[in-house]
Coordinates of C-alpha atoms and ligand atoms in Angstrom, one line a residue:
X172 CA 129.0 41.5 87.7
X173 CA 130.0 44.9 89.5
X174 CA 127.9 46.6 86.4
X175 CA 125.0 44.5 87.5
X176 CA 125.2 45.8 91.6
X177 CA 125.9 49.7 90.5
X178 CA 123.6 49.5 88.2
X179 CA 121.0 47.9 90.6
X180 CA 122.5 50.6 93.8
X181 CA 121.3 53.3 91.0
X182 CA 118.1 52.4 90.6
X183 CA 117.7 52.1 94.5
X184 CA 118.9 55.2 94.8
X185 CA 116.6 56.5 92.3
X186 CA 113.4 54.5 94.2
X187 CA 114.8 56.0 97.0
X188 CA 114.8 59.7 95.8
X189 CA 111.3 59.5 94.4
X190 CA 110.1 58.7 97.5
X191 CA 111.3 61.1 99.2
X192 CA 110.7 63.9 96.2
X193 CA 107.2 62.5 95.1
X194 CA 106.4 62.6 91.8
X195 CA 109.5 62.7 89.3
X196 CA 108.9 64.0 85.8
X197 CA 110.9 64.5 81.8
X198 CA 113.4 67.0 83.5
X199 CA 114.5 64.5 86.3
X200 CA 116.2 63.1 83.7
X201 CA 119.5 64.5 83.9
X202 CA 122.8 63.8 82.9
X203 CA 125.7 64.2 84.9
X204 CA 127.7 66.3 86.7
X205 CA 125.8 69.3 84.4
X206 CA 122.7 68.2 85.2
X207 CA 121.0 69.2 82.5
X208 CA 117.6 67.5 81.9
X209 CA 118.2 64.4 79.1
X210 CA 114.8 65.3 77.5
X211 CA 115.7 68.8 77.2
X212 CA 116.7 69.3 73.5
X213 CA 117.1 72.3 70.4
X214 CA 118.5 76.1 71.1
X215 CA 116.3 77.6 73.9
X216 CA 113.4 79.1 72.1
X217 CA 109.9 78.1 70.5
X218 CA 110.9 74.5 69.6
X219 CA 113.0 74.0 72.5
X220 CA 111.9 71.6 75.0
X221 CA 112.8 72.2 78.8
X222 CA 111.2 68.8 80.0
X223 CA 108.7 70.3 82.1
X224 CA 105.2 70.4 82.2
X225 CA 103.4 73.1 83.7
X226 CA 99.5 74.2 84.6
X227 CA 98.8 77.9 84.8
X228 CA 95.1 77.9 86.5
X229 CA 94.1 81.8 85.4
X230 CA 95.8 81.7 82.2
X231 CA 93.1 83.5 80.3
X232 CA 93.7 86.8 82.5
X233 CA 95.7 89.4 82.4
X234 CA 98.7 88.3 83.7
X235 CA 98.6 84.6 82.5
X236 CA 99.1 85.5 79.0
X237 CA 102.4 86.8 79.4
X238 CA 103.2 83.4 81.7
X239 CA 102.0 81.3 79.2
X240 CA 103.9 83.1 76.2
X241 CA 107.4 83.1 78.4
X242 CA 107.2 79.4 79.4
X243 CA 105.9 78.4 76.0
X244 CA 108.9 80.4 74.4
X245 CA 111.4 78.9 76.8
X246 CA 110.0 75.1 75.3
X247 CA 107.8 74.2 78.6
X248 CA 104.8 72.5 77.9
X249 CA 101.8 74.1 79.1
X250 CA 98.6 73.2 80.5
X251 CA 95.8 75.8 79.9
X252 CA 92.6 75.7 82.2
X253 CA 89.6 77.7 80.2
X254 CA 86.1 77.8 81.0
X255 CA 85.0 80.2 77.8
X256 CA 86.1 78.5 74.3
X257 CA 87.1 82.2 73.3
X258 CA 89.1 83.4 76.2
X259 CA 91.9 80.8 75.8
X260 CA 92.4 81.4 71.5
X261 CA 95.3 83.7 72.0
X262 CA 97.3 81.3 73.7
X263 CA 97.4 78.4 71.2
X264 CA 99.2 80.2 68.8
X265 CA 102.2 80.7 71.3
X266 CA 103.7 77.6 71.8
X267 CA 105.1 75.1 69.3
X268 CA 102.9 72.4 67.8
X269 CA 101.3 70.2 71.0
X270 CA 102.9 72.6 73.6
X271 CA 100.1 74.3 74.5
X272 CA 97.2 72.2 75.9
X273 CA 93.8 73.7 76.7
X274 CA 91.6 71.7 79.1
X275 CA 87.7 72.7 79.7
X276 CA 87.6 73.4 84.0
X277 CA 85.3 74.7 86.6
X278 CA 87.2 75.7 89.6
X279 CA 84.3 73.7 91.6
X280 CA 84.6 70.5 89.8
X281 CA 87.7 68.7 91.6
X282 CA 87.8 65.6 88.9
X283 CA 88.7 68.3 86.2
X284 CA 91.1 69.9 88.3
X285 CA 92.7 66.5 89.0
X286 CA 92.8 66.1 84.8
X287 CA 94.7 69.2 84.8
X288 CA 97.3 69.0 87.1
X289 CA 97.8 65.1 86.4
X290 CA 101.7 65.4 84.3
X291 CA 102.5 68.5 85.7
X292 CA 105.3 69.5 88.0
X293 CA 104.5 72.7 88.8
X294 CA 101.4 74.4 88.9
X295 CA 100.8 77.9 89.4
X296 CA 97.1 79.4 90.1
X297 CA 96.6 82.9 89.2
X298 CA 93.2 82.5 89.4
X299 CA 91.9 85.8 91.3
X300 CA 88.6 88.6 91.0
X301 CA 89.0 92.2 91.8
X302 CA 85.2 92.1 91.9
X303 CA 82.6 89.6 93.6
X304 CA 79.7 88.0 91.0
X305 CA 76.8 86.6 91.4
X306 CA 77.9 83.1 90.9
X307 CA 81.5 83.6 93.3
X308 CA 82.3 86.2 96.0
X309 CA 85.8 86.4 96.8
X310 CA 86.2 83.9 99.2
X311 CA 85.2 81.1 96.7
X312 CA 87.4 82.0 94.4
X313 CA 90.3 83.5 96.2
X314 CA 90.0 81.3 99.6
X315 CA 88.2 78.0 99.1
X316 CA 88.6 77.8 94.8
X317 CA 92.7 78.4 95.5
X318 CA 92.6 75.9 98.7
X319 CA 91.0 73.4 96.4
X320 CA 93.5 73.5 93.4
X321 CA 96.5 73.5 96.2
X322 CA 94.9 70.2 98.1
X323 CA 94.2 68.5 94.9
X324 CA 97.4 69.3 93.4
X325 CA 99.3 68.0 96.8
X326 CA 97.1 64.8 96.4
X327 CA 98.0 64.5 92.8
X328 CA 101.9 64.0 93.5
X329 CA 102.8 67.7 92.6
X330 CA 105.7 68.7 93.9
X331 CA 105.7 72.7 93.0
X332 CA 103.1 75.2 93.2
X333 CA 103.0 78.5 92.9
X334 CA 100.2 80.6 94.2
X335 CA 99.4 84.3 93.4
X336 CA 98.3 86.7 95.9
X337 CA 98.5 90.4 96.4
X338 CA 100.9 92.5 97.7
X339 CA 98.3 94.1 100.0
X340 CA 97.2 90.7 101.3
X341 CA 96.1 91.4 104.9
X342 CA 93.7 89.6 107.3
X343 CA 92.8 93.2 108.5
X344 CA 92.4 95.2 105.6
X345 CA 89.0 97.0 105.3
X346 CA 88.8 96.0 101.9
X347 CA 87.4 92.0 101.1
X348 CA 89.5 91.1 98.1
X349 CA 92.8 91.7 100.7
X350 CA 91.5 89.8 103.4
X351 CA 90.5 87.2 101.5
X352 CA 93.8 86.8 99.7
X353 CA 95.4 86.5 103.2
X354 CA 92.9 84.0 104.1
X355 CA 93.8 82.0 100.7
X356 CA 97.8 81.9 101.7
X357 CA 97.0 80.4 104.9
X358 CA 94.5 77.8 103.2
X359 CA 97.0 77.2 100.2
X360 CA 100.3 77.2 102.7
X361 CA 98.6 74.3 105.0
X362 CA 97.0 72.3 101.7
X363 CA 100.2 72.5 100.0
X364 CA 103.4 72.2 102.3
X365 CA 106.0 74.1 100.3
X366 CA 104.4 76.0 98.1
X367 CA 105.3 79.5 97.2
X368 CA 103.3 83.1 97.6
X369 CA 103.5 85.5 95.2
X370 CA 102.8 88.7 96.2
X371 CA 102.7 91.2 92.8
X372 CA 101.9 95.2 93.6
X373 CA 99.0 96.8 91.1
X374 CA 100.2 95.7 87.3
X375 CA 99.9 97.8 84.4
X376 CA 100.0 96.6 80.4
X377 CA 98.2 96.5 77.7
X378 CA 94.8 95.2 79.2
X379 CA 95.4 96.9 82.9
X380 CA 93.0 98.0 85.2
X381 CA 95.3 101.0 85.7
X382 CA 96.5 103.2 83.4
X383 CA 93.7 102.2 80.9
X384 CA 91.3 102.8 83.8
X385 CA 93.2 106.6 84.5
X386 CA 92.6 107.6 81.0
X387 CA 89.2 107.0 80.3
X388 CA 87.6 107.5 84.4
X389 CA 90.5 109.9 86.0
X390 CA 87.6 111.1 88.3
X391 CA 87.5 107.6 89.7
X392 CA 91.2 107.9 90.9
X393 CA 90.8 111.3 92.3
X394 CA 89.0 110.0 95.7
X395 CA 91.3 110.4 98.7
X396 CA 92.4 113.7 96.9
X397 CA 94.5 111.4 95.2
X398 CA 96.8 111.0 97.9
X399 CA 97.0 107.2 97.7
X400 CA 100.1 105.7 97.4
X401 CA 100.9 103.0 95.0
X402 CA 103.5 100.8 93.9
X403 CA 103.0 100.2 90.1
X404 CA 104.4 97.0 88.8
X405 CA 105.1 96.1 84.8
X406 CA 103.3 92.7 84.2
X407 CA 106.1 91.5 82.2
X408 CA 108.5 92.1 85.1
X409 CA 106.2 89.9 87.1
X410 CA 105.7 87.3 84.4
X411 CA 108.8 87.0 84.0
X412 CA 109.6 86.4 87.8
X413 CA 107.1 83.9 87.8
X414 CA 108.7 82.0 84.6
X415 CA 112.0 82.2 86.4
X416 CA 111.0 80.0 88.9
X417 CA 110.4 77.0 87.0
X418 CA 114.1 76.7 86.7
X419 CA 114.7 78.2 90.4
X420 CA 115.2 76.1 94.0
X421 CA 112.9 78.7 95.9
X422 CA 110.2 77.1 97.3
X423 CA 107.9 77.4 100.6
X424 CA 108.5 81.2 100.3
X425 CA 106.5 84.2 100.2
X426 CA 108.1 87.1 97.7
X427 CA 107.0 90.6 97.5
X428 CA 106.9 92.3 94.0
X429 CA 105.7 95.6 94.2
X430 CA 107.5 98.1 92.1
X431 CA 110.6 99.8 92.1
X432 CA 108.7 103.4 93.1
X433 CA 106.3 104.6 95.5
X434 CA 104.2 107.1 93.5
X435 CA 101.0 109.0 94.1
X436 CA 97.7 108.5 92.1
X437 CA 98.3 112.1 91.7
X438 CA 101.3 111.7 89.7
X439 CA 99.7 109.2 87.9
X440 CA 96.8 111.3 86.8
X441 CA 99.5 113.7 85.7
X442 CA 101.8 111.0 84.0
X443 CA 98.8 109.7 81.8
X444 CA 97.5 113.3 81.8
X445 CA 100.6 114.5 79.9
X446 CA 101.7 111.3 78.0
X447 CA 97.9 111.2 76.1
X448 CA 98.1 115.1 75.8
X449 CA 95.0 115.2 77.3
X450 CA 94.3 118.6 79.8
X451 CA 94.3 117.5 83.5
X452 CA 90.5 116.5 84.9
X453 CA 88.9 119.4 86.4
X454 CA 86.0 117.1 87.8
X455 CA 85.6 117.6 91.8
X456 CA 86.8 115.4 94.4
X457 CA 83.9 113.0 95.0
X458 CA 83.0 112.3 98.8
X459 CA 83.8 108.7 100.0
X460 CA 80.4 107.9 101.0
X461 CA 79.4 109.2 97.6
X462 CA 81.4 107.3 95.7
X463 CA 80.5 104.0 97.5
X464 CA 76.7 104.8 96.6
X465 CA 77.5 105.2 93.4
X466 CA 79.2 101.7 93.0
X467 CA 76.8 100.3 95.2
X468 CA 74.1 101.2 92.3
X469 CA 76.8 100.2 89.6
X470 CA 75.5 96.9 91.1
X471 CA 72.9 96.9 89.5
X472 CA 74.2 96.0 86.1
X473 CA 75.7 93.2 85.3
X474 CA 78.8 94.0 83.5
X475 CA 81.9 95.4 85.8
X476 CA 82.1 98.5 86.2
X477 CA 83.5 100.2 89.5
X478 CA 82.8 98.0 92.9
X479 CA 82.3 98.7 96.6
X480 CA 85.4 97.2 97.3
X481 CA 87.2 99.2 94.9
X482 CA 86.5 102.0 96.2
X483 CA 87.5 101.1 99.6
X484 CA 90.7 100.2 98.0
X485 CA 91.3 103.7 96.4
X486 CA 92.0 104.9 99.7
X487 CA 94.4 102.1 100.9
X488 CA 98.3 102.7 100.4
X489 CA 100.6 100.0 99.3
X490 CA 101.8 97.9 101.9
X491 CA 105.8 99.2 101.9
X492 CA 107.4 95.7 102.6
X493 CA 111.0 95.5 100.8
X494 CA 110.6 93.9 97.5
X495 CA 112.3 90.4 96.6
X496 CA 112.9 90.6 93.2
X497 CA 116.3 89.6 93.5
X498 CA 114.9 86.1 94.4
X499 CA 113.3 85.9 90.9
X500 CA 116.2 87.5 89.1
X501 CA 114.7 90.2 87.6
X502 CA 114.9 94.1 87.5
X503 CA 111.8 95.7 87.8
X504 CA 111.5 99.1 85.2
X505 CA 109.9 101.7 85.9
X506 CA 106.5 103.2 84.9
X507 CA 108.1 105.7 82.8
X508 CA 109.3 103.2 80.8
X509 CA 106.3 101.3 79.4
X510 CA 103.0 104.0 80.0
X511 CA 103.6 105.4 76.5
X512 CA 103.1 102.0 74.9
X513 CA 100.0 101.5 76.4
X514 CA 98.2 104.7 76.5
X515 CA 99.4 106.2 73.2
X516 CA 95.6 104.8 71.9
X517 CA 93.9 107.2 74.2
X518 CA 96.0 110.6 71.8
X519 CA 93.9 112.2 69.2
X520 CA 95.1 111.8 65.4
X521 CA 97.0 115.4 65.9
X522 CA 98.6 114.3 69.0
X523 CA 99.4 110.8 67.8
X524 CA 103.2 111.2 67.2
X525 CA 104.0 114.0 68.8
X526 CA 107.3 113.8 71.8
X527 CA 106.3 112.3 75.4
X528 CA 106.2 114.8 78.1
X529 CA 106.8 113.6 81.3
X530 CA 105.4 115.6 84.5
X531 CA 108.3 116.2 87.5
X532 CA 108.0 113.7 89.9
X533 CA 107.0 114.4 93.2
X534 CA 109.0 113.2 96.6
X535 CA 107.8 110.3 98.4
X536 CA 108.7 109.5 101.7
X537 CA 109.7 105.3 101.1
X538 CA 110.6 106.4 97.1
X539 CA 112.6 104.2 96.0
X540 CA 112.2 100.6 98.0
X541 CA 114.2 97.5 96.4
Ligands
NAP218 N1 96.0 92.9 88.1 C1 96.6 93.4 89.2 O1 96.8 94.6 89.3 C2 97.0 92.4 90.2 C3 97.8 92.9 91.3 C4 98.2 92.0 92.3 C5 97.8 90.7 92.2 N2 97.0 90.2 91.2 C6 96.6 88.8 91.2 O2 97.2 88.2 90.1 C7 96.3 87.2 89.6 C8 96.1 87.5 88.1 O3 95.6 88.8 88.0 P1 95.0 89.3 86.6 O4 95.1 90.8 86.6 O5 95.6 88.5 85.5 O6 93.4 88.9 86.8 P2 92.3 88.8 85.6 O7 92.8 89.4 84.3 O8 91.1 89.2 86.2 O9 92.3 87.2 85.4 C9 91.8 86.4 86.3 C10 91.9 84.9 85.9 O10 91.2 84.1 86.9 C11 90.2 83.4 86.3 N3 89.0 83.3 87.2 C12 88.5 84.3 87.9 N4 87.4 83.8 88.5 C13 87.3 82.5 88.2 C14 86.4 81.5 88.6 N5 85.4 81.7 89.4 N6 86.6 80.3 88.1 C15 87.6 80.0 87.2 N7 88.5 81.0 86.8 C16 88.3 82.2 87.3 C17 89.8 84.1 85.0 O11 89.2 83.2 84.1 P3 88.2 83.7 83.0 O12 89.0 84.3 81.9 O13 87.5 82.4 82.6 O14 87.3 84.6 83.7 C18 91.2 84.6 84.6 O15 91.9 83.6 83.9 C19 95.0 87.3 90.4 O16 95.0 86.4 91.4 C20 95.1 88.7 91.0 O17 94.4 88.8 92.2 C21 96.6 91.1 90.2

């Protein structure tokens, strides 16, 4: 009889903490006092299986690769938006058999967005443009597109997300793609009470906008004399961070992840300068008006090549907020590190192998900022 009444006090319990927590999901489950999640099974690893289920909106990018590969590693199922049938092949292959799910979307369609978030408990949308289309200018995509996936994700019983922003993210920023990602943290913070900023400085990897860019358009990096300051972050730092959180209690907070160093494009020209063994660029410093004419006519074409915007951006300086990495438990490197790996490609044959030579690094004023 007294099984019978615990048992039954359990279960109200158990009502009563889904009420208050929302939706419950596999890794509720959990034994106790070590809490570890009942569904949870195998050494951590490919064929592991943490419990949880998780959406990554922006997947197909740059940075959602590396997300999708770290949860899928760690045995999280994962939900994978795509809107091109080619953009989302490299992810299949990195989770075990049924652990990685793609899903056709269309960040206006709200039913499909509904489909995707349905048996997840946490979502995370990285979903973000450096560049405005035809078909989306920023503040669809970064304002009312990340809005949407918040409200319908809060509607669907959610109870994480994780939102991606930019470490420059500032309602007054001359440059569109920062105001508008301080617009989309409001509009995501009051459509979904809880959920957690991320605020990543400029990433650089394989498929970067940054080093890859240096090497092959250092002219473009010159403007401002190249006195811009920048704090260069290693996407697997960041995917990383973001990966942590699935197991992590932060919630309802933004975090800053710039880099570890506050560097110049100048030294960045050099760094990729020496690593490729390429001479320095002798091309002249190209007027800012110039340069804006020049993208403004890049317009014209419809592939991406440098934007209005961007150039605005060239001459903005890292915001120089204290980083939070300790929040994600991680250790950001430094650029030194990791730029060989990806710009080795741009040596010729006869350079190929030879030692990396690394330019003296200059003194700036906030250097090192943890
Ligand atoms: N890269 C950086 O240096 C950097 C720095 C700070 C913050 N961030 C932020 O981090 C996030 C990820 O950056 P990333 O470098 O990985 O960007 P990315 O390579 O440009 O990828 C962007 C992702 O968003 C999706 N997307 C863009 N517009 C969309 C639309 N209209 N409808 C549906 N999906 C759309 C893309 O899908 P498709 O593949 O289908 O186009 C892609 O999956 C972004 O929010 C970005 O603003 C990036």
């Amino acid at each position: 009889m007294s099984n019978i009444m615990s048992a039954s006090a359990n279960l109200l319990r158990l009502q009563h903490a889904v009420k208050q927590q929302g939706k419950r999901a596999y890794h509720d489950l959990v034994t106790f006092p070590s809490k570890k999640p009942i569904i949870s099974q195998g050494p951590p690893g490919y064929s592991a299986v943490t419990g949880h289920v998780v959406t990554v909106f922006g997947c197909t990018g740059f940075l959602g690769r590396y997300l999708v590969s770290k949860l899928a590693r760690q045995g999280t199922q994962v939900i994978i938006p795509y809107r091109d049938e080619d953009e989302k092949r490299h992810l299949k292959p990195m989770g075990d058999l049924g652990q990685i799910v793609p899903m056709e979307w269309d960040l206006r369609n709200e039913s499909q967005i509904a489909e995707c978030v349905r048996h997840s408990d946490i979502v995370f949308n990285l979903v973000g443009r450096d560049y405005a289309t035809k078909s989306f200018d920023f503040p669809s995509v970064q304002v009312d597109g990340a809005e949407r996936i918040a409200k319908i994700s809060a509607q669907s019983g959610v109870p994480r997300f994780v939102h991606v922003s930019h470490l420059n993210a500032s309602a007054t920023s001359p440059s569109k793609l920062y105001q508008t990602k301080a617009e989309g943290e409001e509009r995501v913070s009051a459509a979904f009470k809880g959920a957690t900023i991320i605020r990543p400085g400029p990433l650089y990897g394989y498929e970067d906008k940054m080093l890859n860019n240096i090497a092959i358009w250092p002219i473009w990096w010159k403007l401002n004399d190249a006195k811009t300051r920048t704090r260069p972050v290693h996407v697997m730092d960041v995917a990383q961070a973001l990966a942590n959180l699935v197991h992590s209690p932060q919630q309802g907070r933004t975090i800053a992840l710039p880099g570890p160093s506050t560097l110049t494009y100048e030294y960045l020209l050099d760094l990729v300068s020496s690593l490729t063994y390429h001479p320095p660029s002798s091309a002249p410093v190209i007027p800012k008006a110039v340069a804006l004419a020049v993208a403004k006519a890049a317009q014209a074409v419809w592939w991406p090549l440098l934007s209005p915007d961007e150039v605005v951006r060239r001459y903005i300086d890292d915001d120089d907020t204290p980083a939070d990495w300790d929040a994600v438990g991680v250790t950001p490197s430094e650029i030194e590190q990791h730029a060989i790996q990806y710009i080795r490609r741009y040596r010729s044959a006869e350079n190929f192998s030879r030692p990396n030579v690394f330019p003296q690094r200059p003194v700036v004023s906030h250097d090192v900022i943890r």
